[in-house]
Coordinates of C-alpha atoms and ligand atoms in Angstrom, one line a residue:
M1 CA 0.0 0.0 0.0
V2 CA 1.3 3.5 -0.8
I3 CA 2.3 5.5 2.3
I4 CA 0.3 8.7 2.4
I5 CA 0.8 11.2 5.2
N6 CA -2.0 13.6 4.2
K7 CA -4.9 11.1 3.8
R8 CA -7.3 13.7 5.1
L9 CA -6.4 16.3 2.4
L10 CA -6.8 13.6 -0.2
N11 CA -10.2 12.7 1.2
N12 CA -11.2 16.3 1.2
I13 CA -10.2 16.7 -2.5
Y14 CA -12.2 13.6 -3.3
R15 CA -15.3 14.9 -1.4
E16 CA -15.1 18.2 -3.3
V17 CA -14.9 16.4 -6.6
K18 CA -17.8 14.2 -5.7
K19 CA -19.9 17.3 -4.7
S20 CA -19.2 19.2 -7.9
K21 CA -21.4 18.8 -11.0
E22 CA -19.0 20.6 -13.3
I23 CA -15.2 20.5 -13.2
V24 CA -12.5 22.1 -15.3
I25 CA -8.9 20.8 -15.0
A26 CA -6.0 23.0 -16.1
R27 CA -2.2 23.0 -16.2
H28 CA 0.7 25.2 -17.1
I29 CA 1.3 26.9 -20.4
G30 CA 4.1 25.4 -22.5
P31 CA 3.2 21.9 -21.1
D32 CA 5.5 19.0 -20.7
P33 CA 4.4 15.3 -20.6
D34 CA 3.8 15.4 -16.9
A35 CA 1.4 18.4 -17.1
V36 CA -0.5 16.9 -20.0
A37 CA -0.6 13.3 -18.7
S38 CA -1.7 14.2 -15.2
T39 CA -4.5 16.5 -16.5
I40 CA -5.9 13.9 -18.9
A41 CA -5.6 11.1 -16.3
L42 CA -7.4 13.0 -13.6
R43 CA -10.2 14.0 -16.1
D44 CA -10.6 10.4 -17.3
S45 CA -10.6 9.1 -13.7
I46 CA -13.3 11.5 -12.6
R47 CA -15.3 10.7 -15.8
I48 CA -15.3 6.9 -15.2
T49 CA -16.0 7.3 -11.5
F50 CA -18.8 9.9 -12.0
P51 CA -20.2 9.5 -15.6
Q52 CA -22.9 12.1 -14.9
K53 CA -20.5 14.9 -14.2
K54 CA -19.2 17.4 -16.8
V55 CA -15.4 17.2 -16.6
Y56 CA -13.1 19.0 -19.0
A57 CA -9.3 19.0 -19.3
V58 CA -8.4 22.4 -20.9
G59 CA -5.3 24.1 -22.4
A60 CA -3.8 24.4 -25.8
T61 CA -3.5 21.2 -27.8
V62 CA 0.2 20.2 -28.4
S63 CA 0.4 17.8 -31.4
R64 CA 3.5 16.2 -30.0
F65 CA 1.5 14.9 -27.0
K66 CA -1.5 13.5 -28.9
A67 CA -0.7 10.0 -27.6
Y68 CA -1.9 11.0 -24.1
G69 CA -5.4 11.7 -25.3
S70 CA -7.3 14.8 -26.5
L71 CA -8.1 18.0 -24.6
D72 CA -11.5 19.7 -24.3
H73 CA -12.6 23.0 -25.6
P74 CA -15.9 23.7 -23.7
N75 CA -17.8 26.8 -24.1
F76 CA -17.3 28.4 -20.6
N77 CA -20.6 30.3 -21.1
N78 CA -22.5 27.1 -20.7
L79 CA -20.9 26.2 -17.4
N80 CA -22.2 27.4 -14.0
N81 CA -19.2 28.2 -11.8
P82 CA -17.4 24.9 -12.1
L83 CA -14.8 23.7 -9.7
L84 CA -11.3 24.5 -11.1
I85 CA -8.5 22.0 -10.4
V86 CA -5.1 23.2 -11.3
L87 CA -2.3 20.7 -11.8
D88 CA 1.5 21.2 -12.0
V89 CA 1.4 25.0 -11.8
P90 CA 2.0 27.4 -8.9
N91 CA 1.3 30.8 -10.6
M92 CA -2.0 32.1 -11.7
H93 CA -0.6 33.8 -14.9
R94 CA 0.8 30.5 -16.1
I95 CA -2.4 28.5 -16.0
D96 CA -3.4 27.7 -19.6
G97 CA -6.8 28.0 -21.1
I98 CA -8.9 29.5 -18.3
D99 CA -9.3 33.1 -19.5
D100 CA -12.9 34.1 -19.1
L101 CA -13.7 31.1 -16.9
A102 CA -15.9 32.0 -13.9
Y103 CA -15.1 29.2 -11.4
S104 CA -16.4 28.6 -7.9
K105 CA -13.2 27.5 -6.1
I106 CA -9.7 26.2 -6.8
I107 CA -8.2 22.9 -5.9
K108 CA -4.4 22.8 -6.5
I109 CA -2.2 19.8 -6.8
D110 CA 1.4 20.7 -7.5
H111 CA 5.0 19.8 -6.8
H112 CA 6.5 23.3 -7.5
P113 CA 7.3 25.7 -4.7
K114 CA 4.2 27.6 -3.7
E115 CA 3.6 30.9 -5.5
D116 CA 0.5 33.1 -5.8
I117 CA -2.3 30.6 -6.4
N118 CA -4.7 30.8 -3.5
A119 CA -6.6 27.5 -3.4
Y120 CA -9.5 26.4 -1.3
L121 CA -7.7 23.0 -1.0
D122 CA -4.0 23.2 -1.7
W123 CA -1.9 20.0 -2.0
T124 CA 1.5 21.4 -2.7
D125 CA 4.4 19.0 -2.0
T126 CA 7.8 19.7 -3.5
A127 CA 9.0 16.3 -2.4
K128 CA 6.9 14.6 -5.1
S129 CA 8.5 13.7 -8.4
S130 CA 5.7 14.9 -10.5
A131 CA 2.1 16.0 -10.7
S132 CA 1.3 12.6 -12.2
Q133 CA 2.7 10.9 -9.0
M134 CA 0.3 13.1 -6.9
V135 CA -2.7 12.3 -9.1
C136 CA -1.8 8.6 -9.0
E137 CA -1.7 8.8 -5.2
L138 CA -5.0 10.6 -5.1
I139 CA -6.6 7.9 -7.3
L140 CA -5.0 5.0 -5.4
N141 CA -6.1 6.3 -2.0
T142 CA -9.7 7.4 -2.7
K143 CA -12.6 5.9 -4.5
L144 CA -11.5 7.4 -7.8
K145 CA -11.3 4.7 -10.5
M146 CA -8.3 3.7 -12.6
N147 CA -8.3 2.1 -16.1
K148 CA -5.5 1.1 -18.4
K149 CA -5.2 4.4 -20.3
I150 CA -5.2 6.4 -17.0
A151 CA -2.5 4.1 -15.6
E152 CA -0.4 4.5 -18.8
N153 CA -0.6 8.3 -18.7
L154 CA 0.3 8.4 -15.1
F155 CA 3.3 6.1 -15.7
L156 CA 4.5 8.3 -18.6
G157 CA 4.1 11.5 -16.5
I158 CA 6.2 10.1 -13.6
V159 CA 8.9 8.6 -15.8
S160 CA 9.2 11.8 -17.8
D161 CA 9.4 14.2 -14.9
S162 CA 11.8 12.1 -12.9
E163 CA 13.8 11.4 -16.1
R164 CA 13.5 7.7 -15.7
F165 CA 13.9 7.8 -11.9
S166 CA 17.3 9.5 -12.1
L167 CA 16.6 13.0 -10.8
K168 CA 16.8 14.3 -7.2
N169 CA 13.0 14.4 -7.1
T170 CA 12.8 10.6 -7.1
T171 CA 12.2 9.1 -3.7
Y172 CA 11.2 5.7 -2.3
E173 CA 7.6 7.0 -2.4
T174 CA 7.9 7.4 -6.2
F175 CA 8.8 3.8 -6.5
D176 CA 6.1 2.8 -4.0
T177 CA 3.5 4.7 -6.0
V178 CA 4.7 3.2 -9.3
K179 CA 4.8 -0.3 -7.9
E180 CA 1.2 0.1 -6.7
L181 CA 0.2 1.6 -10.1
L182 CA 1.7 -1.3 -12.0
R183 CA 0.2 -3.9 -9.5
V184 CA -3.4 -2.6 -9.8
S185 CA -3.3 -1.8 -13.5
K186 CA -1.1 -4.6 -14.9
I187 CA -0.1 -2.3 -17.8
D188 CA 2.6 -3.4 -20.2
F189 CA 4.9 -0.4 -19.5
V190 CA 8.0 -1.1 -21.6
P191 CA 6.4 -0.2 -25.0
L192 CA 5.4 3.1 -23.4
Y193 CA 9.0 4.4 -23.5
D194 CA 8.6 4.8 -27.3
I195 CA 6.1 7.6 -26.6
L196 CA 8.6 9.5 -24.6
Y197 CA 11.9 8.7 -26.3
N198 CA 11.3 7.8 -30.0
R199 CA 12.5 10.8 -32.1
P200 CA 13.0 11.5 -35.7
F201 CA 16.6 11.4 -36.9
S202 CA 16.4 15.1 -37.6
E203 CA 15.9 15.7 -33.9
H204 CA 19.0 13.6 -33.1
K205 CA 20.9 15.9 -35.6
F206 CA 19.6 18.8 -33.6
I207 CA 20.9 17.2 -30.4
A208 CA 24.3 16.9 -32.1
Y209 CA 24.1 20.6 -33.1
I210 CA 23.4 21.6 -29.4
T211 CA 26.3 19.4 -28.2
N212 CA 28.7 20.8 -30.8
N213 CA 27.7 24.4 -30.1
L214 CA 27.3 24.4 -26.3
T215 CA 29.7 26.8 -24.6
I216 CA 31.1 25.6 -21.3
D217 CA 32.8 28.3 -19.2
Q218 CA 35.4 28.0 -16.5
N219 CA 32.7 27.7 -13.8
K220 CA 31.1 24.6 -15.4
F221 CA 28.3 26.6 -16.7
G222 CA 27.1 25.5 -20.2
Y223 CA 24.8 27.6 -22.5
I224 CA 23.7 27.9 -26.0
I225 CA 21.6 30.5 -27.8
I226 CA 19.5 28.8 -30.4
K227 CA 18.3 31.1 -33.2
D228 CA 15.1 30.7 -35.1
D229 CA 16.8 29.8 -38.4
V230 CA 18.5 26.9 -36.7
L231 CA 15.1 25.6 -35.4
K232 CA 13.9 25.8 -39.0
E233 CA 17.0 24.1 -40.4
Y234 CA 16.5 21.1 -38.1
N235 CA 12.7 21.1 -38.5
V236 CA 12.0 21.5 -34.7
D237 CA 10.0 24.1 -32.8
S238 CA 10.9 26.4 -29.9
A239 CA 9.6 23.9 -27.4
T240 CA 12.0 21.2 -28.5
P241 CA 15.1 22.3 -26.6
S242 CA 13.3 22.0 -23.3
N243 CA 12.4 18.4 -24.2
L244 CA 16.1 17.7 -24.8
I245 CA 17.7 19.5 -21.9
N246 CA 17.6 16.5 -19.5
N247 CA 19.8 14.6 -21.9
Y248 CA 22.7 16.6 -20.5
H249 CA 22.4 15.5 -16.9
F250 CA 25.3 13.2 -16.9
I251 CA 28.1 15.3 -18.2
N252 CA 31.0 15.8 -15.8
D253 CA 32.0 19.2 -17.1
L254 CA 28.5 20.8 -16.4
L255 CA 27.1 22.0 -13.1
V256 CA 24.3 24.2 -14.6
W257 CA 23.3 24.4 -18.2
A258 CA 20.8 26.7 -20.0
F259 CA 19.3 26.5 -23.5
V260 CA 18.2 29.9 -24.7
T261 CA 15.7 29.6 -27.6
E262 CA 14.6 32.5 -29.8
D263 CA 10.8 32.6 -29.8
I264 CA 10.0 34.8 -32.8
K265 CA 6.3 34.4 -32.6
N266 CA 6.0 35.7 -29.0
D267 CA 9.0 38.0 -29.3
I268 CA 10.8 36.6 -26.2
Y269 CA 13.6 34.2 -25.4
K270 CA 12.6 30.9 -23.9
V271 CA 15.2 29.6 -21.5
S272 CA 15.3 26.1 -20.0
I273 CA 17.8 25.6 -17.1
R274 CA 18.9 22.5 -15.3
S275 CA 21.3 22.1 -12.4
R276 CA 23.3 19.3 -10.7
G277 CA 24.0 21.4 -7.6
P278 CA 23.4 25.2 -7.4
I279 CA 19.8 26.3 -6.8
I280 CA 18.5 28.0 -9.9
N281 CA 14.8 28.8 -9.5
N282 CA 15.6 31.9 -7.4
I283 CA 17.7 33.2 -10.3
A284 CA 15.1 32.2 -13.0
S285 CA 12.4 34.1 -11.0
K286 CA 14.4 37.4 -11.6
Y287 CA 13.9 36.9 -15.3
N288 CA 10.2 36.3 -15.7
G289 CA 10.6 32.7 -14.7
G290 CA 10.6 30.1 -11.9
G291 CA 10.2 26.4 -11.5
H292 CA 11.9 23.8 -9.3
K293 CA 15.2 24.1 -7.4
F294 CA 17.1 22.2 -10.1
A295 CA 14.9 22.5 -13.1
S296 CA 13.7 26.0 -14.1
G297 CA 12.6 28.1 -16.9
A298 CA 12.6 31.8 -17.7
K299 CA 11.3 34.2 -20.4
P300 CA 13.7 37.2 -20.7
K301 CA 12.5 39.8 -23.2
T302 CA 15.8 41.2 -24.4
M303 CA 19.3 40.0 -25.2
E304 CA 20.6 42.1 -22.4
E305 CA 18.4 40.3 -19.9
V306 CA 19.5 37.0 -21.4
N307 CA 23.2 37.9 -20.8
N308 CA 22.4 39.0 -17.3
L309 CA 20.7 35.7 -16.6
L310 CA 23.6 33.7 -18.1
N311 CA 26.0 35.7 -15.9
D312 CA 24.0 35.1 -12.8
L313 CA 23.9 31.4 -13.5
S314 CA 27.7 31.2 -14.1
K315 CA 28.2 33.1 -10.8
A316 CA 26.0 30.6 -9.0
C317 CA 28.2 27.8 -10.3
L318 CA 31.3 29.6 -9.1
E319 CA 29.8 30.2 -5.6
Y320 CA 28.7 26.6 -5.4
E321 CA 32.2 25.3 -6.3
N322 CA 33.8 27.6 -3.7
K323 CA 31.3 27.0 -0.9
D324 CA 33.4 24.3 0.8
I325 CA 36.7 26.0 0.4
Ligands
AMP1 P1 11.2 23.7 -18.8 O1 12.6 23.9 -18.9 O2 10.3 24.5 -19.7 O3 10.9 22.2 -18.9 O4 10.7 24.1 -17.3 C1 11.3 23.6 -16.2 C2 10.4 23.9 -15.0 O5 10.4 25.4 -14.8 C3 9.0 23.5 -15.1 O6 8.5 23.0 -13.9 C4 8.2 24.7 -15.5 O7 6.9 24.7 -15.1 C5 9.0 25.8 -14.9 N1 9.0 27.0 -15.7 C6 9.4 27.1 -17.0 N2 9.3 28.3 -17.5 C7 8.8 29.1 -16.5 C8 8.5 30.5 -16.4 N3 8.6 31.3 -17.4 N4 8.0 30.9 -15.2 C9 7.8 30.0 -14.2 N5 8.2 28.7 -14.2 C10 8.6 28.2 -15.4

């Protein structure tokens, strides 16, 4: 059985779901597999448990993630103050697809450090590997139902956000939850890795481009600025670098690394940052960003801001290297 400390909170979340006739589930903009998988899994679980309810998973559709299932585009005018459940996001302005939604209250389930979302029920736990792990624990410990597709999505979300159980956010609880998930669902999980890790050869060439052009400074800080024409040349989009950045976790010469991608459409730079030691989310938050201690993102608007961010990250590496001297 999965060990849960906050059983009462989970029961309260379940009770609120049971009480609500209409529910909208949302996650962060620029979603990753965990955000998409946890949202769709929770929607599907509520739907099969309470078929009479109206339950919607909202947010922009990302074609790369179509294997997880489709999202909903309800007309909010037809809803009557639904319950809003937000997953995998701590800040109000980063919730995707709820503009113009008049909701009654918010339930929040998230593993990022707390920010400005003020929820009626708030399950924030930065010790969890992923939002998918949290949704999985919610389902396994309440009367919410599971099926094969839900289990597959949750497995994918956990594997992806923990980078195959290799990141610091992986704990014995993660394994405990996954063990229970596999035991009750009996899913054939090995073929699922294709969904996360199969890539076209052009994307592998793009990985080679990043590797060949990554600058690593004397403080073990690595960075690359990826221009729009390079994205076009390799037939990838501005979201691709953040999907590849975890590949660089096991490189001795790197302490922190940042991929800066030109986002012409939105006239900003999209920065993904990862760390093997220094805390980076406090730095990212100075540049229109945030995230986890060791996995963050930012959206600086000018090249000057980008340079300042890169300098701050390099300095954090130097301070980290010198801290025991
Ligand atoms: P990414 O590099 O895009 O995969 O993001 C890593 C982590 O940082 C995720 O948890 C994101 O939700 C978070 N994050 C990314 N960009 C931002 C941003 N501009 N503001 C706040 N958090 C962000």
